[in-house]
Amino acid sequence: MNQKSKNIECPCGGGSYDKCCGRFIDAAQVAASASDLMRSRYTAFVLRNEAYLRATWWPETLPEEAVAGEDDVKWIGLKIVAQSQAVEADEATVEFVARFKVGGRAHKLHEISNFARQADAAGTMRWYYVDGVFPEHD
């Protein structure tokens, strides 16, 4: 995003971009929780920010192909359903529903995502997306 657009509403719905997910995506801060990372990754999908998505993906499960998605996907909303993390734990889950449109047709992605925290090369503790499961449709 350019400087002018940073005052727009964050795609995740959590306030202004620069005070919400922008502070993580633009590398000013590290996500303090798996939920913060989940929201910023959703925003990165909306913005098609391949570099951020790859940088926040657990190295052992990172796919070789592009991860930002197709050009014709329009992300339209995020709802965090549940989250769990034991105090001082380095693993967490976040259940979410993301709504999107393809070719004008509405869809939803319901996922329970697994996250892990470990030190990066500089020794900073960071959350990473590991993988996810898709609950059966009701």
JSON list of C-alpha atoms in Angstrom, two decimals:
[
{"chain": "A", "resi": 1, "resn": "MET", "atom": "CA", "xyz": [0.00, 0.00, 0.00]},
{"chain": "A", "resi": 2, "resn": "ASN", "atom": "CA", "xyz": [1.20, 3.49, -0.61]},
{"chain": "A", "resi": 3, "resn": "GLN", "atom": "CA", "xyz": [1.38, 6.20, 2.04]},
{"chain": "A", "resi": 4, "resn": "LYS", "atom": "CA", "xyz": [-1.91, 7.78, 0.92]},
{"chain": "A", "resi": 5, "resn": "SER", "atom": "CA", "xyz": [-3.87, 4.53, 1.22]},
{"chain": "A", "resi": 6, "resn": "LYS", "atom": "CA", "xyz": [-2.67, 3.57, 4.72]},
{"chain": "A", "resi": 7, "resn": "ASN", "atom": "CA", "xyz": [-5.52, 5.50, 6.35]},
{"chain": "A", "resi": 8, "resn": "ILE", "atom": "CA", "xyz": [-8.13, 3.29, 4.70]},
{"chain": "A", "resi": 9, "resn": "GLU", "atom": "CA", "xyz": [-10.16, 0.71, 6.61]},
{"chain": "A", "resi": 10, "resn": "CYS", "atom": "CA", "xyz": [-8.23, -2.53, 7.14]},
{"chain": "A", "resi": 11, "resn": "PRO", "atom": "CA", "xyz": [-9.65, -5.40, 5.06]},
{"chain": "A", "resi": 12, "resn": "CYS", "atom": "CA", "xyz": [-9.83, -7.60, 8.19]},
{"chain": "A", "resi": 13, "resn": "GLY", "atom": "CA", "xyz": [-12.33, -5.17, 9.73]},
{"chain": "A", "resi": 14, "resn": "GLY", "atom": "CA", "xyz": [-10.15, -4.22, 12.70]},
{"chain": "A", "resi": 15, "resn": "GLY", "atom": "CA", "xyz": [-9.80, -0.46, 12.15]},
{"chain": "A", "resi": 16, "resn": "SER", "atom": "CA", "xyz": [-7.50, 1.63, 10.02]},
{"chain": "A", "resi": 17, "resn": "TYR", "atom": "CA", "xyz": [-4.93, -0.32, 8.02]},
{"chain": "A", "resi": 18, "resn": "ASP", "atom": "CA", "xyz": [-1.92, 1.43, 9.52]},
{"chain": "A", "resi": 19, "resn": "LYS", "atom": "CA", "xyz": [-3.04, 0.76, 13.12]},
{"chain": "A", "resi": 20, "resn": "CYS", "atom": "CA", "xyz": [-4.32, -2.75, 12.40]},
{"chain": "A", "resi": 21, "resn": "CYS", "atom": "CA", "xyz": [-2.64, -5.17, 9.98]},
{"chain": "A", "resi": 22, "resn": "GLY", "atom": "CA", "xyz": [-0.44, -2.61, 8.26]},
{"chain": "A", "resi": 23, "resn": "ARG", "atom": "CA", "xyz": [1.86, -2.45, 11.27]},
{"chain": "A", "resi": 24, "resn": "PHE", "atom": "CA", "xyz": [2.65, -6.15, 10.75]},
{"chain": "A", "resi": 25, "resn": "ILE", "atom": "CA", "xyz": [2.61, -6.30, 6.94]},
{"chain": "A", "resi": 26, "resn": "ASP", "atom": "CA", "xyz": [4.86, -3.25, 6.64]},
{"chain": "A", "resi": 27, "resn": "ALA", "atom": "CA", "xyz": [7.28, -4.89, 9.15]},
{"chain": "A", "resi": 28, "resn": "ALA", "atom": "CA", "xyz": [7.01, -2.21, 11.83]},
{"chain": "A", "resi": 29, "resn": "GLN", "atom": "CA", "xyz": [5.85, -4.74, 14.44]},
{"chain": "A", "resi": 30, "resn": "VAL", "atom": "CA", "xyz": [5.65, -8.50, 14.95]},
{"chain": "A", "resi": 31, "resn": "ALA", "atom": "CA", "xyz": [2.19, -10.04, 15.45]},
{"chain": "A", "resi": 32, "resn": "ALA", "atom": "CA", "xyz": [1.82, -10.67, 19.21]},
{"chain": "A", "resi": 33, "resn": "SER", "atom": "CA", "xyz": [-0.72, -13.48, 18.79]},
{"chain": "A", "resi": 34, "resn": "ALA", "atom": "CA", "xyz": [-1.79, -16.12, 16.31]},
{"chain": "A", "resi": 35, "resn": "SER", "atom": "CA", "xyz": [-5.06, -14.23, 15.89]},
{"chain": "A", "resi": 36, "resn": "ASP", "atom": "CA", "xyz": [-3.18, -11.04, 14.93]},
{"chain": "A", "resi": 37, "resn": "LEU", "atom": "CA", "xyz": [-1.17, -13.04, 12.43]},
{"chain": "A", "resi": 38, "resn": "MET", "atom": "CA", "xyz": [-4.34, -14.64, 11.04]},
{"chain": "A", "resi": 39, "resn": "ARG", "atom": "CA", "xyz": [-5.92, -11.21, 10.49]},
{"chain": "A", "resi": 40, "resn": "SER", "atom": "CA", "xyz": [-2.79, -9.82, 8.85]},
{"chain": "A", "resi": 41, "resn": "ARG", "atom": "CA", "xyz": [-2.53, -12.85, 6.56]},
{"chain": "A", "resi": 42, "resn": "TYR", "atom": "CA", "xyz": [-6.15, -12.39, 5.50]},
{"chain": "A", "resi": 43, "resn": "THR", "atom": "CA", "xyz": [-5.32, -8.74, 4.72]},
{"chain": "A", "resi": 44, "resn": "ALA", "atom": "CA", "xyz": [-2.24, -9.88, 2.79]},
{"chain": "A", "resi": 45, "resn": "PHE", "atom": "CA", "xyz": [-4.47, -12.17, 0.71]},
{"chain": "A", "resi": 46, "resn": "VAL", "atom": "CA", "xyz": [-6.78, -9.22, -0.01]},
{"chain": "A", "resi": 47, "resn": "LEU", "atom": "CA", "xyz": [-3.75, -7.12, -1.03]},
{"chain": "A", "resi": 48, "resn": "ARG", "atom": "CA", "xyz": [-2.14, -10.07, -2.87]},
{"chain": "A", "resi": 49, "resn": "ASN", "atom": "CA", "xyz": [1.05, -9.56, -0.86]},
{"chain": "A", "resi": 50, "resn": "GLU", "atom": "CA", "xyz": [2.92, -12.74, -1.77]},
{"chain": "A", "resi": 51, "resn": "ALA", "atom": "CA", "xyz": [6.08, -11.75, 0.15]},
{"chain": "A", "resi": 52, "resn": "TYR", "atom": "CA", "xyz": [4.27, -11.33, 3.48]},
{"chain": "A", "resi": 53, "resn": "LEU", "atom": "CA", "xyz": [2.31, -14.56, 3.06]},
{"chain": "A", "resi": 54, "resn": "ARG", "atom": "CA", "xyz": [5.49, -16.52, 2.36]},
{"chain": "A", "resi": 55, "resn": "ALA", "atom": "CA", "xyz": [7.41, -14.83, 5.22]},
{"chain": "A", "resi": 56, "resn": "THR", "atom": "CA", "xyz": [4.70, -15.81, 7.72]},
{"chain": "A", "resi": 57, "resn": "TRP", "atom": "CA", "xyz": [4.32, -19.42, 6.56]},
{"chain": "A", "resi": 58, "resn": "TRP", "atom": "CA", "xyz": [6.05, -22.22, 8.53]},
{"chain": "A", "resi": 59, "resn": "PRO", "atom": "CA", "xyz": [9.05, -23.19, 6.35]},
{"chain": "A", "resi": 60, "resn": "GLU", "atom": "CA", "xyz": [8.35, -26.94, 6.44]},
{"chain": "A", "resi": 61, "resn": "THR", "atom": "CA", "xyz": [4.80, -26.52, 5.06]},
{"chain": "A", "resi": 62, "resn": "LEU", "atom": "CA", "xyz": [5.37, -23.59, 2.67]},
{"chain": "A", "resi": 63, "resn": "PRO", "atom": "CA", "xyz": [4.29, -24.56, -0.85]},
{"chain": "A", "resi": 64, "resn": "GLU", "atom": "CA", "xyz": [6.65, -23.92, -3.74]},
{"chain": "A", "resi": 65, "resn": "GLU", "atom": "CA", "xyz": [3.94, -22.37, -5.92]},
{"chain": "A", "resi": 66, "resn": "ALA", "atom": "CA", "xyz": [2.46, -18.89, -5.45]},
{"chain": "A", "resi": 67, "resn": "VAL", "atom": "CA", "xyz": [0.18, -18.59, -2.42]},
{"chain": "A", "resi": 68, "resn": "ALA", "atom": "CA", "xyz": [-1.50, -15.18, -2.85]},
{"chain": "A", "resi": 69, "resn": "GLY", "atom": "CA", "xyz": [-4.36, -16.62, -4.90]},
{"chain": "A", "resi": 70, "resn": "GLU", "atom": "CA", "xyz": [-6.00, -15.86, -8.19]},
{"chain": "A", "resi": 71, "resn": "ASP", "atom": "CA", "xyz": [-6.54, -12.40, -9.65]},
{"chain": "A", "resi": 72, "resn": "ASP", "atom": "CA", "xyz": [-10.31, -12.87, -9.95]},
{"chain": "A", "resi": 73, "resn": "VAL", "atom": "CA", "xyz": [-10.90, -13.51, -6.20]},
{"chain": "A", "resi": 74, "resn": "LYS", "atom": "CA", "xyz": [-12.44, -10.57, -4.33]},
{"chain": "A", "resi": 75, "resn": "TRP", "atom": "CA", "xyz": [-12.18, -11.03, -0.55]},
{"chain": "A", "resi": 76, "resn": "ILE", "atom": "CA", "xyz": [-15.16, -9.43, 1.21]},
{"chain": "A", "resi": 77, "resn": "GLY", "atom": "CA", "xyz": [-15.02, -10.26, 4.92]},
{"chain": "A", "resi": 78, "resn": "LEU", "atom": "CA", "xyz": [-13.41, -12.09, 7.80]},
{"chain": "A", "resi": 79, "resn": "LYS", "atom": "CA", "xyz": [-14.92, -13.48, 10.98]},
{"chain": "A", "resi": 80, "resn": "ILE", "atom": "CA", "xyz": [-12.82, -15.07, 13.71]},
{"chain": "A", "resi": 81, "resn": "VAL", "atom": "CA", "xyz": [-14.96, -17.90, 15.12]},
{"chain": "A", "resi": 82, "resn": "ALA", "atom": "CA", "xyz": [-12.67, -19.23, 17.86]},
{"chain": "A", "resi": 83, "resn": "GLN", "atom": "CA", "xyz": [-9.08, -19.15, 19.00]},
{"chain": "A", "resi": 84, "resn": "SER", "atom": "CA", "xyz": [-7.09, -21.13, 21.51]},
{"chain": "A", "resi": 85, "resn": "GLN", "atom": "CA", "xyz": [-3.64, -20.83, 22.97]},
{"chain": "A", "resi": 86, "resn": "ALA", "atom": "CA", "xyz": [-2.40, -22.00, 26.31]},
{"chain": "A", "resi": 87, "resn": "VAL", "atom": "CA", "xyz": [-0.58, -19.34, 28.32]},
{"chain": "A", "resi": 88, "resn": "GLU", "atom": "CA", "xyz": [3.08, -19.21, 27.27]},
{"chain": "A", "resi": 89, "resn": "ALA", "atom": "CA", "xyz": [2.43, -21.88, 24.60]},
{"chain": "A", "resi": 90, "resn": "ASP", "atom": "CA", "xyz": [4.16, -21.78, 21.25]},
{"chain": "A", "resi": 91, "resn": "GLU", "atom": "CA", "xyz": [1.23, -23.36, 19.43]},
{"chain": "A", "resi": 92, "resn": "ALA", "atom": "CA", "xyz": [-2.25, -21.97, 18.78]},
{"chain": "A", "resi": 93, "resn": "THR", "atom": "CA", "xyz": [-5.32, -22.47, 16.61]},
{"chain": "A", "resi": 94, "resn": "VAL", "atom": "CA", "xyz": [-7.61, -19.91, 15.03]},
{"chain": "A", "resi": 95, "resn": "GLU", "atom": "CA", "xyz": [-10.93, -20.86, 13.48]},
{"chain": "A", "resi": 96, "resn": "PHE", "atom": "CA", "xyz": [-12.22, -18.38, 10.91]},
{"chain": "A", "resi": 97, "resn": "VAL", "atom": "CA", "xyz": [-14.65, -17.86, 8.07]},
{"chain": "A", "resi": 98, "resn": "ALA", "atom": "CA", "xyz": [-13.49, -15.72, 5.15]},
{"chain": "A", "resi": 99, "resn": "ARG", "atom": "CA", "xyz": [-16.03, -14.64, 2.56]},
{"chain": "A", "resi": 100, "resn": "PHE", "atom": "CA", "xyz": [-15.07, -13.99, -1.04]},
{"chain": "A", "resi": 101, "resn": "LYS", "atom": "CA", "xyz": [-16.46, -13.70, -4.55]},
{"chain": "A", "resi": 102, "resn": "VAL", "atom": "CA", "xyz": [-15.29, -15.25, -7.78]},
{"chain": "A", "resi": 103, "resn": "GLY", "atom": "CA", "xyz": [-16.99, -14.16, -10.97]},
{"chain": "A", "resi": 104, "resn": "GLY", "atom": "CA", "xyz": [-19.65, -12.37, -8.93]},
{"chain": "A", "resi": 105, "resn": "ARG", "atom": "CA", "xyz": [-20.56, -15.56, -7.05]},
{"chain": "A", "resi": 106, "resn": "ALA", "atom": "CA", "xyz": [-20.21, -15.62, -3.23]},
{"chain": "A", "resi": 107, "resn": "HIS", "atom": "CA", "xyz": [-18.22, -18.32, -1.43]},
{"chain": "A", "resi": 108, "resn": "LYS", "atom": "CA", "xyz": [-16.82, -18.89, 2.04]},
{"chain": "A", "resi": 109, "resn": "LEU", "atom": "CA", "xyz": [-13.67, -20.48, 3.35]},
{"chain": "A", "resi": 110, "resn": "HIS", "atom": "CA", "xyz": [-14.07, -22.06, 6.79]},
{"chain": "A", "resi": 111, "resn": "GLU", "atom": "CA", "xyz": [-10.75, -23.15, 8.25]},
{"chain": "A", "resi": 112, "resn": "ILE", "atom": "CA", "xyz": [-9.21, -24.11, 11.56]},
{"chain": "A", "resi": 113, "resn": "SER", "atom": "CA", "xyz": [-5.62, -22.90, 11.20]},
{"chain": "A", "resi": 114, "resn": "ASN", "atom": "CA", "xyz": [-2.65, -24.11, 13.19]},
{"chain": "A", "resi": 115, "resn": "PHE", "atom": "CA", "xyz": [0.09, -21.66, 14.18]},
{"chain": "A", "resi": 116, "resn": "ALA", "atom": "CA", "xyz": [3.48, -22.08, 15.80]},
{"chain": "A", "resi": 117, "resn": "ARG", "atom": "CA", "xyz": [5.85, -19.56, 17.35]},
{"chain": "A", "resi": 118, "resn": "GLN", "atom": "CA", "xyz": [9.61, -19.72, 17.11]},
{"chain": "A", "resi": 119, "resn": "ALA", "atom": "CA", "xyz": [12.58, -17.38, 16.96]},
{"chain": "A", "resi": 120, "resn": "ASP", "atom": "CA", "xyz": [13.57, -16.02, 13.56]},
{"chain": "A", "resi": 121, "resn": "ALA", "atom": "CA", "xyz": [17.21, -15.64, 12.42]},
{"chain": "A", "resi": 122, "resn": "ALA", "atom": "CA", "xyz": [17.52, -12.43, 14.48]},
{"chain": "A", "resi": 123, "resn": "GLY", "atom": "CA", "xyz": [16.17, -14.12, 17.62]},
{"chain": "A", "resi": 124, "resn": "THR", "atom": "CA", "xyz": [12.75, -12.39, 17.52]},
{"chain": "A", "resi": 125, "resn": "MET", "atom": "CA", "xyz": [9.87, -14.66, 18.50]},
{"chain": "A", "resi": 126, "resn": "ARG", "atom": "CA", "xyz": [7.35, -14.79, 15.63]},
{"chain": "A", "resi": 127, "resn": "TRP", "atom": "CA", "xyz": [4.11, -16.58, 14.87]},
{"chain": "A", "resi": 128, "resn": "TYR", "atom": "CA", "xyz": [3.89, -18.63, 11.67]},
{"chain": "A", "resi": 129, "resn": "TYR", "atom": "CA", "xyz": [0.96, -20.24, 9.84]},
{"chain": "A", "resi": 130, "resn": "VAL", "atom": "CA", "xyz": [1.59, -24.01, 9.78]},
{"chain": "A", "resi": 131, "resn": "ASP", "atom": "CA", "xyz": [-1.47, -25.57, 8.14]},
{"chain": "A", "resi": 132, "resn": "GLY", "atom": "CA", "xyz": [-5.21, -25.85, 8.44]},
{"chain": "A", "resi": 133, "resn": "VAL", "atom": "CA", "xyz": [-8.20, -28.16, 8.26]},
{"chain": "A", "resi": 134, "resn": "PHE", "atom": "CA", "xyz": [-11.57, -27.45, 6.73]},
{"chain": "A", "resi": 135, "resn": "PRO", "atom": "CA", "xyz": [-14.52, -28.53, 8.92]},
{"chain": "A", "resi": 136, "resn": "GLU", "atom": "CA", "xyz": [-17.32, -30.43, 7.24]},
{"chain": "A", "resi": 137, "resn": "HIS", "atom": "CA", "xyz": [-20.13, -28.28, 5.91]},
{"chain": "A", "resi": 138, "resn": "ASP", "atom": "CA", "xyz": [-23.20, -28.13, 8.16]}
]
